[in-house]
JSON list of C-alpha atoms in Angstrom, two decimals:
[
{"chain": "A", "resi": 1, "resn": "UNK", "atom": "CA", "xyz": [-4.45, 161.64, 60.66]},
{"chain": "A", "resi": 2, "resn": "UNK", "atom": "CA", "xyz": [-2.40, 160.04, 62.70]},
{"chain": "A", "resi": 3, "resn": "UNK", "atom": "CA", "xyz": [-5.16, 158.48, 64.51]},
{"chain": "A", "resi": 4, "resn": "UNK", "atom": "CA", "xyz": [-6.14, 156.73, 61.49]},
{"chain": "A", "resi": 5, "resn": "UNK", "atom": "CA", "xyz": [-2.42, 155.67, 60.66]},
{"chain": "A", "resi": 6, "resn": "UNK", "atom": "CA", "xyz": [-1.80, 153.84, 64.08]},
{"chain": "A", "resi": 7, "resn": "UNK", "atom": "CA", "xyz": [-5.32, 152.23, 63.48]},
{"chain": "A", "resi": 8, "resn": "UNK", "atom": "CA", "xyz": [-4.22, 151.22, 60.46]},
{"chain": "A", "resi": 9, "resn": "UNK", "atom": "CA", "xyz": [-0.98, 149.63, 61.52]},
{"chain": "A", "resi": 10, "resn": "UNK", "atom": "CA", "xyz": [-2.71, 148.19, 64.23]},
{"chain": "A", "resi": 11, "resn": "UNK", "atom": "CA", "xyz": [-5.03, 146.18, 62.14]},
{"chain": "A", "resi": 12, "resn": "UNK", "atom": "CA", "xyz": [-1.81, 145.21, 59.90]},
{"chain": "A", "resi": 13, "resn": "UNK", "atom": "CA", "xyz": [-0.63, 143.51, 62.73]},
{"chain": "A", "resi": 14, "resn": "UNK", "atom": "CA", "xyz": [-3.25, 141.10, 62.66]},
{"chain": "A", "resi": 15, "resn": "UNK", "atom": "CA", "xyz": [-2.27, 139.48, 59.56]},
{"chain": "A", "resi": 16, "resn": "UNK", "atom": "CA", "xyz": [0.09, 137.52, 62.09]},
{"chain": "A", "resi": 17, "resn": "UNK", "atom": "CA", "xyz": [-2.93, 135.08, 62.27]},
{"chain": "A", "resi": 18, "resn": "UNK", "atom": "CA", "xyz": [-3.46, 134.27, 58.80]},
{"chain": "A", "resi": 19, "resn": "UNK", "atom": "CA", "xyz": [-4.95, 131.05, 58.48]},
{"chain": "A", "resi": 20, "resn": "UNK", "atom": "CA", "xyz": [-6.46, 130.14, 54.68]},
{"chain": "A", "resi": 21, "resn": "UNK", "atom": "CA", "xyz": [-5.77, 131.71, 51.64]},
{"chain": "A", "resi": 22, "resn": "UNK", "atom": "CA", "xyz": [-6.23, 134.81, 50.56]},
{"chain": "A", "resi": 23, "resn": "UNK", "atom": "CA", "xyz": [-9.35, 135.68, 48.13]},
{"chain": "A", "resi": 24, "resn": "UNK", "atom": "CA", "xyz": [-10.17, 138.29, 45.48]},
{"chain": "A", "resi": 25, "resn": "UNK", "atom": "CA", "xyz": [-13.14, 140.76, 44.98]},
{"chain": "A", "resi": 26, "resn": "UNK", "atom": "CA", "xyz": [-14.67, 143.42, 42.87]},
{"chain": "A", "resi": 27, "resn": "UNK", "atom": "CA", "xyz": [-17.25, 145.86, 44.93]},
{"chain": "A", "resi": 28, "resn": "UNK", "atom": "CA", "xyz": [-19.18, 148.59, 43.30]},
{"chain": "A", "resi": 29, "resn": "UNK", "atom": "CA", "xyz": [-22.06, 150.80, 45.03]},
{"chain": "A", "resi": 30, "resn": "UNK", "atom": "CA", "xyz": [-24.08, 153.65, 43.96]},
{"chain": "A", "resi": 31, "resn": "UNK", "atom": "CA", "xyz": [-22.54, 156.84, 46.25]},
{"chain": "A", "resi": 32, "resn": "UNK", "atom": "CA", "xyz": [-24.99, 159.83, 47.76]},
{"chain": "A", "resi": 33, "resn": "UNK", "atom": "CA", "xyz": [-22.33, 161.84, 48.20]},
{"chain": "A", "resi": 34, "resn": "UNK", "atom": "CA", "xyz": [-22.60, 165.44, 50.03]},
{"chain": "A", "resi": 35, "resn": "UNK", "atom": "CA", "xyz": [-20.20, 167.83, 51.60]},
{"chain": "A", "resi": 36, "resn": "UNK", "atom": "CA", "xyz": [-20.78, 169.00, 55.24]},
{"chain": "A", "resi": 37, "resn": "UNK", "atom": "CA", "xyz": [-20.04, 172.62, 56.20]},
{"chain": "A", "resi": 38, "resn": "UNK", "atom": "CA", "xyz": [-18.87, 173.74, 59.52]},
{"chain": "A", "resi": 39, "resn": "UNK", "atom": "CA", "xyz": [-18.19, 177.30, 60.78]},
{"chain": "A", "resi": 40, "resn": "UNK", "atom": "CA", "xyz": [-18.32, 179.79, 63.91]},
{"chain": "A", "resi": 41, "resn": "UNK", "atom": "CA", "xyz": [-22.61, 179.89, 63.03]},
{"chain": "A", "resi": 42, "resn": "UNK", "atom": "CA", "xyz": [-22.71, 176.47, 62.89]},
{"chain": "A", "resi": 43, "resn": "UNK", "atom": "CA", "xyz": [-23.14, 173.42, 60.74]},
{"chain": "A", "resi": 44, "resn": "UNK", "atom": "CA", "xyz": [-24.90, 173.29, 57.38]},
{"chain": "A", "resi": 45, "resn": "UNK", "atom": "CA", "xyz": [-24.71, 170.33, 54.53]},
{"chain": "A", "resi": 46, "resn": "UNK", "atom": "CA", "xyz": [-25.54, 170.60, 50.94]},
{"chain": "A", "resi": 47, "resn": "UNK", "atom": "CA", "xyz": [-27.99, 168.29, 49.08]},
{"chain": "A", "resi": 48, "resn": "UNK", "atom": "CA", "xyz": [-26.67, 164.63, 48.15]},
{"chain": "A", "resi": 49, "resn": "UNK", "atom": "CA", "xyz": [-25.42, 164.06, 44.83]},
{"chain": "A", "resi": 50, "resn": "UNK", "atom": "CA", "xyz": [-25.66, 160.72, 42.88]},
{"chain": "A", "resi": 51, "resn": "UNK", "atom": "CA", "xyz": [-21.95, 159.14, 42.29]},
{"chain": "A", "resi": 52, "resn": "UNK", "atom": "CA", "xyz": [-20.05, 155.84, 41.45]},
{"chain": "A", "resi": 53, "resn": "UNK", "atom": "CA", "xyz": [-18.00, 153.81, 43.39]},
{"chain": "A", "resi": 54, "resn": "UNK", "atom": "CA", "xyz": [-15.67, 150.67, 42.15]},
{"chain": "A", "resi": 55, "resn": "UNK", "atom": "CA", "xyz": [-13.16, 148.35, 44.14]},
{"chain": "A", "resi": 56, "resn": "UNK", "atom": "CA", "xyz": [-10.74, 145.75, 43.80]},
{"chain": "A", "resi": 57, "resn": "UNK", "atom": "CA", "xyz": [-10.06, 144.37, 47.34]},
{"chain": "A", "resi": 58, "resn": "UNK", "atom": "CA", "xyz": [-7.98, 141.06, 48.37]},
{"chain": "A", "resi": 59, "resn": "UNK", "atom": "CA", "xyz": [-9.68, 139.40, 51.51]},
{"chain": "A", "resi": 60, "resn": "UNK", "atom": "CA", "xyz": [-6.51, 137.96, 54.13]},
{"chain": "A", "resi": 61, "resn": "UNK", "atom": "CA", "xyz": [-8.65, 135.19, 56.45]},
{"chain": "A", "resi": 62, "resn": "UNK", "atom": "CA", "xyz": [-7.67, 135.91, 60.03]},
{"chain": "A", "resi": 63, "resn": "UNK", "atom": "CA", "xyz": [-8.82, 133.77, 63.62]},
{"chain": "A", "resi": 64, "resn": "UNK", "atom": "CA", "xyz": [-12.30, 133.75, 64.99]},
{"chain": "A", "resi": 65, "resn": "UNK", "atom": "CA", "xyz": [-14.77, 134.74, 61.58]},
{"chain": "A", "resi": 66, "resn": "UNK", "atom": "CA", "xyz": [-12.30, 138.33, 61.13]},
{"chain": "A", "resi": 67, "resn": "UNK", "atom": "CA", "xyz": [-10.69, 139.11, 58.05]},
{"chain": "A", "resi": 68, "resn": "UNK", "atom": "CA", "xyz": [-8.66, 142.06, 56.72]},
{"chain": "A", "resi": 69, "resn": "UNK", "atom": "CA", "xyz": [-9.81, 143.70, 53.17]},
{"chain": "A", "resi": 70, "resn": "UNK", "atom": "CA", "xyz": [-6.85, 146.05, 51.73]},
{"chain": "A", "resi": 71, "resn": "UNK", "atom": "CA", "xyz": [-8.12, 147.43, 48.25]},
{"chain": "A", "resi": 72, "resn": "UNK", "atom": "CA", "xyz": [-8.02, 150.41, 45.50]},
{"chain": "A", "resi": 73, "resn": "UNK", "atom": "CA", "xyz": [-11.23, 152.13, 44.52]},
{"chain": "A", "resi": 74, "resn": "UNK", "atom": "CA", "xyz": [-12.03, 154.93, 42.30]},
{"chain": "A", "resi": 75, "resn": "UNK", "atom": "CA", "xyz": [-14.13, 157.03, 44.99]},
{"chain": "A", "resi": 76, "resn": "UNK", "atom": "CA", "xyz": [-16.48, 159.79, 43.50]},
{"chain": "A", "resi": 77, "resn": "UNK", "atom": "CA", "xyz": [-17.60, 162.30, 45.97]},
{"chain": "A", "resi": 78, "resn": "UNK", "atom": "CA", "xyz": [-19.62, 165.85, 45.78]},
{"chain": "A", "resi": 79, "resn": "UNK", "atom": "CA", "xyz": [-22.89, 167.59, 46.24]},
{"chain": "A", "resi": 80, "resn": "UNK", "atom": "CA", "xyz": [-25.11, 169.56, 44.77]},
{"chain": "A", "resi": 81, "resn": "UNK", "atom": "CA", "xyz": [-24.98, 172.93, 45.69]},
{"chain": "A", "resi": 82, "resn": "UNK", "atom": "CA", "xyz": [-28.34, 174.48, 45.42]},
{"chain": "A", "resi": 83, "resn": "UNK", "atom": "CA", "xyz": [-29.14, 177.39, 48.45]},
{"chain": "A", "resi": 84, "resn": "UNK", "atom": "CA", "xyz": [-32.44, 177.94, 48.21]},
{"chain": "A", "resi": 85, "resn": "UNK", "atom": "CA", "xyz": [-34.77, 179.96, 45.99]},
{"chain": "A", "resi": 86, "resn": "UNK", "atom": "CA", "xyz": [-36.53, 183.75, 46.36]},
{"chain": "A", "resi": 87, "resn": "UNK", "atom": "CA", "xyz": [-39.52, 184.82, 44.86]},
{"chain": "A", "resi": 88, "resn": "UNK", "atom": "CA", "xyz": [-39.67, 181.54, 43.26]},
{"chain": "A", "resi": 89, "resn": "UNK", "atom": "CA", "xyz": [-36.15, 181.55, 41.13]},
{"chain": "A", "resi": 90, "resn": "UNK", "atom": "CA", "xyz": [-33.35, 179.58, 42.59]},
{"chain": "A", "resi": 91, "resn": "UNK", "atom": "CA", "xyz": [-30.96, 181.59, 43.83]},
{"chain": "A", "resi": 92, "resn": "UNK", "atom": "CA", "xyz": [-27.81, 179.27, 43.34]},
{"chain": "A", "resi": 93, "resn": "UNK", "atom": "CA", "xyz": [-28.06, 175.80, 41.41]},
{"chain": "A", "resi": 94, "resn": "UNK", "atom": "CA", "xyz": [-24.82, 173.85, 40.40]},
{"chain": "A", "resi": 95, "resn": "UNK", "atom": "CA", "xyz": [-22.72, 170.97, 41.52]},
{"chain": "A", "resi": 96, "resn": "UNK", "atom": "CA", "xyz": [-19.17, 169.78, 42.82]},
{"chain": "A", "resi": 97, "resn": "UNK", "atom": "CA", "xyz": [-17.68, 166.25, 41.46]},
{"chain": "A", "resi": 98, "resn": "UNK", "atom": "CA", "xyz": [-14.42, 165.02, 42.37]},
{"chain": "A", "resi": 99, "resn": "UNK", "atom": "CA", "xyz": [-12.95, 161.69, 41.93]},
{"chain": "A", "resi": 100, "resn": "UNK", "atom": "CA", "xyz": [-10.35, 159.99, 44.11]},
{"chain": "A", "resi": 101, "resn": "UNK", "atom": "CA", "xyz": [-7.83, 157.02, 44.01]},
{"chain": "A", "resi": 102, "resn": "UNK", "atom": "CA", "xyz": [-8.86, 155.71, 47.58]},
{"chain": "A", "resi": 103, "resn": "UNK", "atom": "CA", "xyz": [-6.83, 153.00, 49.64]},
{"chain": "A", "resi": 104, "resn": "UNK", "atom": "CA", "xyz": [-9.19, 151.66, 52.21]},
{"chain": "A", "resi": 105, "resn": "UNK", "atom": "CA", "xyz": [-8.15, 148.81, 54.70]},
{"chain": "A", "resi": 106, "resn": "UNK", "atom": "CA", "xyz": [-11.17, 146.98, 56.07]},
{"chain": "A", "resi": 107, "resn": "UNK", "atom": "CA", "xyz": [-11.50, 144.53, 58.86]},
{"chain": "A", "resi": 108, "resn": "UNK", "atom": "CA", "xyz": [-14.32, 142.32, 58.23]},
{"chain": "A", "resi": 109, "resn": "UNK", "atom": "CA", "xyz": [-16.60, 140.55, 60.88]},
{"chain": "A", "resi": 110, "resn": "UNK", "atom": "CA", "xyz": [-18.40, 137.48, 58.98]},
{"chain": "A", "resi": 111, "resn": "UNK", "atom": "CA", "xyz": [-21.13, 136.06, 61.30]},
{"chain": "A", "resi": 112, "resn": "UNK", "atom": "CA", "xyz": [-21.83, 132.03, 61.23]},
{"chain": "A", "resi": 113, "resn": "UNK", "atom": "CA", "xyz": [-22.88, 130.80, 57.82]},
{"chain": "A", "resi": 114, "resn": "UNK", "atom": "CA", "xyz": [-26.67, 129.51, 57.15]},
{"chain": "A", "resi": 115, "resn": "UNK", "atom": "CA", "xyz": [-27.91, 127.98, 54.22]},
{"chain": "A", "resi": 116, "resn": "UNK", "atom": "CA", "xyz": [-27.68, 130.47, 51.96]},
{"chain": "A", "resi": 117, "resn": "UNK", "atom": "CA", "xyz": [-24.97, 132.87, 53.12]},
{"chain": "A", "resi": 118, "resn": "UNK", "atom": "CA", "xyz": [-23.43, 134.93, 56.16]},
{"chain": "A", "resi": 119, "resn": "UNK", "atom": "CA", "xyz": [-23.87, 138.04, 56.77]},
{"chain": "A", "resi": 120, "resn": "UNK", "atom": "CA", "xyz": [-21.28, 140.75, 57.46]},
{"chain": "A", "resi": 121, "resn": "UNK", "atom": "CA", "xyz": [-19.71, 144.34, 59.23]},
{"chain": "A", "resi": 122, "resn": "UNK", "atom": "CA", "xyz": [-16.75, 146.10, 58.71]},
{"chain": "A", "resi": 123, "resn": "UNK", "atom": "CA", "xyz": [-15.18, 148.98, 59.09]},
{"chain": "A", "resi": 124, "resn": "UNK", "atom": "CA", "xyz": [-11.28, 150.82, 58.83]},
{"chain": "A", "resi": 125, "resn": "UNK", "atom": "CA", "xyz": [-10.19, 153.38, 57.56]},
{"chain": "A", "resi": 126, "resn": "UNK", "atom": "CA", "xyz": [-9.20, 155.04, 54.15]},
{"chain": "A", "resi": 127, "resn": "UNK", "atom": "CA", "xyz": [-6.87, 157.41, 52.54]},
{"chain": "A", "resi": 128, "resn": "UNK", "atom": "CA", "xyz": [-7.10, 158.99, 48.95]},
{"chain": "A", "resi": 129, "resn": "UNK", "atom": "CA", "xyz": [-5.95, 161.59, 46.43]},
{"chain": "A", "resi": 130, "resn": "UNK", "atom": "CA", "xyz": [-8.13, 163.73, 44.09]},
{"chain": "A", "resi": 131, "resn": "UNK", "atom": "CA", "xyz": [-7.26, 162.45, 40.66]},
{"chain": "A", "resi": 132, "resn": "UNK", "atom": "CA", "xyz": [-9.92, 165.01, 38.80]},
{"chain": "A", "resi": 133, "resn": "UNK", "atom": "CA", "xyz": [-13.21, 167.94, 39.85]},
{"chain": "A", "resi": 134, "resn": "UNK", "atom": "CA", "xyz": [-15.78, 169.86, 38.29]},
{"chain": "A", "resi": 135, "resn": "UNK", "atom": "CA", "xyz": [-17.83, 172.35, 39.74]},
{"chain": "A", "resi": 136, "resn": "UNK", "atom": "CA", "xyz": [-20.61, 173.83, 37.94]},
{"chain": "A", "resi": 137, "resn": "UNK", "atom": "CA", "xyz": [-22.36, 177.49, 38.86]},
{"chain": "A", "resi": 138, "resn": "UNK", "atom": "CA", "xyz": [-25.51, 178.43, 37.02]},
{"chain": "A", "resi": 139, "resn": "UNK", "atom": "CA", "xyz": [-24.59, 177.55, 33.13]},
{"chain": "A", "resi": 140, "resn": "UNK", "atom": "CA", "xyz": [-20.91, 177.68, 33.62]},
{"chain": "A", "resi": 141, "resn": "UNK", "atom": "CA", "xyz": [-18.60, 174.62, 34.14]},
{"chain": "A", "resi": 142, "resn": "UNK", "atom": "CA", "xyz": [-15.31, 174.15, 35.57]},
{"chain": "A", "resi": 143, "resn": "UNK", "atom": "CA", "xyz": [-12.19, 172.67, 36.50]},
{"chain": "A", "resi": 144, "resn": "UNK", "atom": "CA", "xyz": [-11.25, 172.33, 40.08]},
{"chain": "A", "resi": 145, "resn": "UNK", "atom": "CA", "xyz": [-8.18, 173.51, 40.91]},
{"chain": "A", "resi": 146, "resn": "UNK", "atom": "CA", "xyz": [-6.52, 171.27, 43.59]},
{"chain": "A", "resi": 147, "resn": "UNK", "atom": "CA", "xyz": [-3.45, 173.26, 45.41]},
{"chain": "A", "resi": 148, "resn": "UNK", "atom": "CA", "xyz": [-2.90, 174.70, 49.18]},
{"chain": "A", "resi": 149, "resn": "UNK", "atom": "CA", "xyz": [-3.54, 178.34, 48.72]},
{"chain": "A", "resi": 150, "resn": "UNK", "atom": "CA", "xyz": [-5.17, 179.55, 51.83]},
{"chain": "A", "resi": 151, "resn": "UNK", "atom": "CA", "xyz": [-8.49, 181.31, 51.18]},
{"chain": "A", "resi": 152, "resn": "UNK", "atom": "CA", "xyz": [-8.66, 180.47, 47.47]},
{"chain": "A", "resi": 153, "resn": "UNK", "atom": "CA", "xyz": [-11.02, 178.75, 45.45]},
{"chain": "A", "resi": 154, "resn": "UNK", "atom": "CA", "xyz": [-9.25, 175.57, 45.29]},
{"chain": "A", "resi": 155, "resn": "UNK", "atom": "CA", "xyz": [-9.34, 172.30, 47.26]},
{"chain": "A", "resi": 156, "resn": "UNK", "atom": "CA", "xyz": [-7.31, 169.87, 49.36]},
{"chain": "A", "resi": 157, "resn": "UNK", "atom": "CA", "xyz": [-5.27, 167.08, 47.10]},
{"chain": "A", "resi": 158, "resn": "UNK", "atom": "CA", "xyz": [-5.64, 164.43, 49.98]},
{"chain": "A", "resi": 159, "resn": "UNK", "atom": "CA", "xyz": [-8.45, 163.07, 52.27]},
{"chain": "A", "resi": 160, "resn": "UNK", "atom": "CA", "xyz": [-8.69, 160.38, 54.97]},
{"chain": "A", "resi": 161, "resn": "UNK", "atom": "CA", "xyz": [-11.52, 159.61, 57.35]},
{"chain": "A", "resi": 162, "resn": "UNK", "atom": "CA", "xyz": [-13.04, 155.69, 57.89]},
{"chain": "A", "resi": 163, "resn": "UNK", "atom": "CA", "xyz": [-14.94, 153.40, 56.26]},
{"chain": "A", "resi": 164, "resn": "UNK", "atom": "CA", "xyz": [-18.36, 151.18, 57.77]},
{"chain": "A", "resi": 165, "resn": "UNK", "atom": "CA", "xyz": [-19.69, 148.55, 55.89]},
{"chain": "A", "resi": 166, "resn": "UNK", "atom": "CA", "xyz": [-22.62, 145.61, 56.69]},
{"chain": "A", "resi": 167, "resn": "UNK", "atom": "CA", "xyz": [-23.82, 143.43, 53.87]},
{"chain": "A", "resi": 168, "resn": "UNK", "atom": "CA", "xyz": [-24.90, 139.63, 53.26]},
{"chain": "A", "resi": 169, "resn": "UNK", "atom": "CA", "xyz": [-23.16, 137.47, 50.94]},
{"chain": "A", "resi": 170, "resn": "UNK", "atom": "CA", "xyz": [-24.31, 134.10, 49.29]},
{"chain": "A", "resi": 171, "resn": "UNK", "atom": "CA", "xyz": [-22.63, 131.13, 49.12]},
{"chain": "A", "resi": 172, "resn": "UNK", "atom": "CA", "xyz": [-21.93, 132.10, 45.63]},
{"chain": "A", "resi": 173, "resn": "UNK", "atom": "CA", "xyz": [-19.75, 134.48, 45.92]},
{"chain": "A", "resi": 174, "resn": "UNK", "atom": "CA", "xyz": [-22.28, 137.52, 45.22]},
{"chain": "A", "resi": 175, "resn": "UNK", "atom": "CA", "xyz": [-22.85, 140.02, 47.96]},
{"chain": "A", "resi": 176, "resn": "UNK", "atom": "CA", "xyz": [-25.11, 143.05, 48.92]},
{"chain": "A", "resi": 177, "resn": "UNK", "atom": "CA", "xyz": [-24.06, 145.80, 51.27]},
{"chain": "A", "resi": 178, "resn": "UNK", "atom": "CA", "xyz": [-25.02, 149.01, 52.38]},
{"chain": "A", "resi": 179, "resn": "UNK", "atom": "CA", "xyz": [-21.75, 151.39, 53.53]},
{"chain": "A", "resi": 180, "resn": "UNK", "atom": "CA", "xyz": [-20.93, 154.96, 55.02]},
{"chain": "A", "resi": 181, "resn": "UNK", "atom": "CA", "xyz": [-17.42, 157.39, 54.65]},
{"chain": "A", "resi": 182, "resn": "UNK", "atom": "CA", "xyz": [-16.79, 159.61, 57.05]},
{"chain": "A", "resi": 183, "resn": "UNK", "atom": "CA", "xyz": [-14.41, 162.34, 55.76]},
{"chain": "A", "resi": 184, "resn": "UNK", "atom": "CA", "xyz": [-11.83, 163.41, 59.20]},
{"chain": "A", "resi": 185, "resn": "UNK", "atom": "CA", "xyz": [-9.81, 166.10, 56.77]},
{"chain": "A", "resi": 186, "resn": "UNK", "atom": "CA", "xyz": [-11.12, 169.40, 55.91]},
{"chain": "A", "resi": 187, "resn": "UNK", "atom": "CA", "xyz": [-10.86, 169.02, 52.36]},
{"chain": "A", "resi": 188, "resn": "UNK", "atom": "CA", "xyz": [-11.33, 172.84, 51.18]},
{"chain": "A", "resi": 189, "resn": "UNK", "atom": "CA", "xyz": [-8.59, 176.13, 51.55]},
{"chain": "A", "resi": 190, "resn": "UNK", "atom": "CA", "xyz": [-10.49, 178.13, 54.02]},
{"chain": "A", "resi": 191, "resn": "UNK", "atom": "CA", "xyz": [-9.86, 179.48, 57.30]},
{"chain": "A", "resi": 192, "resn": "UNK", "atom": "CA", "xyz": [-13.37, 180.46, 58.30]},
{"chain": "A", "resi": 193, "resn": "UNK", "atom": "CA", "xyz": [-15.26, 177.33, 57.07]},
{"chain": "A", "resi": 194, "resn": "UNK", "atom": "CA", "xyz": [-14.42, 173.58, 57.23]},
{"chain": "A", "resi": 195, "resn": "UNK", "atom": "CA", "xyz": [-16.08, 171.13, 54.62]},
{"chain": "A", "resi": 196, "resn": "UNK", "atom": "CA", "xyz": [-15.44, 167.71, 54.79]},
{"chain": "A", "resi": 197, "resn": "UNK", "atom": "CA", "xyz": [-17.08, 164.35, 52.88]},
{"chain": "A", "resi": 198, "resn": "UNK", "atom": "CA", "xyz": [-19.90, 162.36, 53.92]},
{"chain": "A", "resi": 199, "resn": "UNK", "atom": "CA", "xyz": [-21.14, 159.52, 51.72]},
{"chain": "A", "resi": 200, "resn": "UNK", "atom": "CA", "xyz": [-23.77, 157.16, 51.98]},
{"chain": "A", "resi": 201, "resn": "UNK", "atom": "CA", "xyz": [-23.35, 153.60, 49.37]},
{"chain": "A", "resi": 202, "resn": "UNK", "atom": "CA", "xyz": [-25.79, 150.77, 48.54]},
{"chain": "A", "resi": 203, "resn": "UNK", "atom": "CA", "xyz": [-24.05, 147.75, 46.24]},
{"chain": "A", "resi": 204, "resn": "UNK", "atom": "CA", "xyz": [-22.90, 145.03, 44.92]},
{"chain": "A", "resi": 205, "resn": "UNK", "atom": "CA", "xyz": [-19.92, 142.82, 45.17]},
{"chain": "A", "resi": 206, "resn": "UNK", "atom": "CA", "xyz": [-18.71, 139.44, 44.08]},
{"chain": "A", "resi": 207, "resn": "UNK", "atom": "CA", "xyz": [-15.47, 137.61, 45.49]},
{"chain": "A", "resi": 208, "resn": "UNK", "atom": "CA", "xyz": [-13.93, 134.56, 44.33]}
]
């Protein structure tokens, strides 16, 4: 964490060099979301989930083709949670779905322009709070209960990792990109086992 907070104010820093004016954007992807699992046997990760992901971002212009993207995003994350089957009868099937306020800070790389566009990489990191969760377990949905009783059932309020991005966008305004989240805070209440969030994005995004 506090890594990602001296990153952050080091890329803040940087807005010393501002040179046009700023822009607006709205960015939305489709998110495979899944949850990693680490523990003294090893690593596992369940199966990807289909998710959502919108943003409103202001773009800050800096020197040399860099820029610095601050937004808000609604951030859904999760995984199914299917373990296998025996004797041909699954053995558990369900879900997790949580949604987070995010705040990610992005510095963007935009390469020379062509005729139809530029293409682009980024990257920074994020911070965010669980706003809602369901988990579902055979037939039986859920609530998730977000609190910071050790060994319990419920999960972490808060998670903060970084943010990679690479797209193209048009002269228009329009953009595609493809992105990945790397989750740095174990985001579940358990001493023997460490899960944290991994999601992959594809998109769409338009800036004025």
């Amino acid at each position: 964490m506090k890594r990602i907070l001296l990153t952050t104010l080091a890329i803040v820093g940087m807005t010393t060099g501002l040179q046009a004016q700023m822009s607006f954007g709205l960015r939305t992807a489709a998110n495979f979301a899944k949850e990693v699992r680490y523990s003294s046997y090893g690593s596992s990760a369940y199966p990807a989930i289909t998710r959502l992901h919108v943003e409103a971002y202001v773009e800050l212009p800096l020197r040399n083709n860099f820029a610095l993207q601050p937004g808000v995003a609604l951030q859904q994350t999760g995984s199914k949670m299917s373990t296998g089957s025996q004797n041909g009868e699954i053995l558990m099937d369900g879900w997790r779905k949580v949604q987070y306020l995010e705040v990610p800070l992005n510095l963007m790389y935009y390469f020379p322009q062509n005729n139809f566009g530029q293409f682009f990489l980024a990257g920074g990191p994020y911070t965010s709070v669980a706003i809602s969760g369901k988990e579902k377990f055979s037939r039986t949905v859920e609530e998730i209960q977000f609190g910071t009783r050790k060994n319990s059932n419920e999960m972490k309020k808060y998670d903060a990792g970084l943010n990679f991005l690479a797209g193209f966008k048009l002269t228009n305004g329009f953009s595609v990109h493809g992105g990945y989240e790397l989750g740095l805070l174990d985001i579940k209440l358990d001493d023997k086992i460490s899960t944290y969030n991994r999601v992959f994005s594809i998109g769409l995004g338009y800036q004025l």
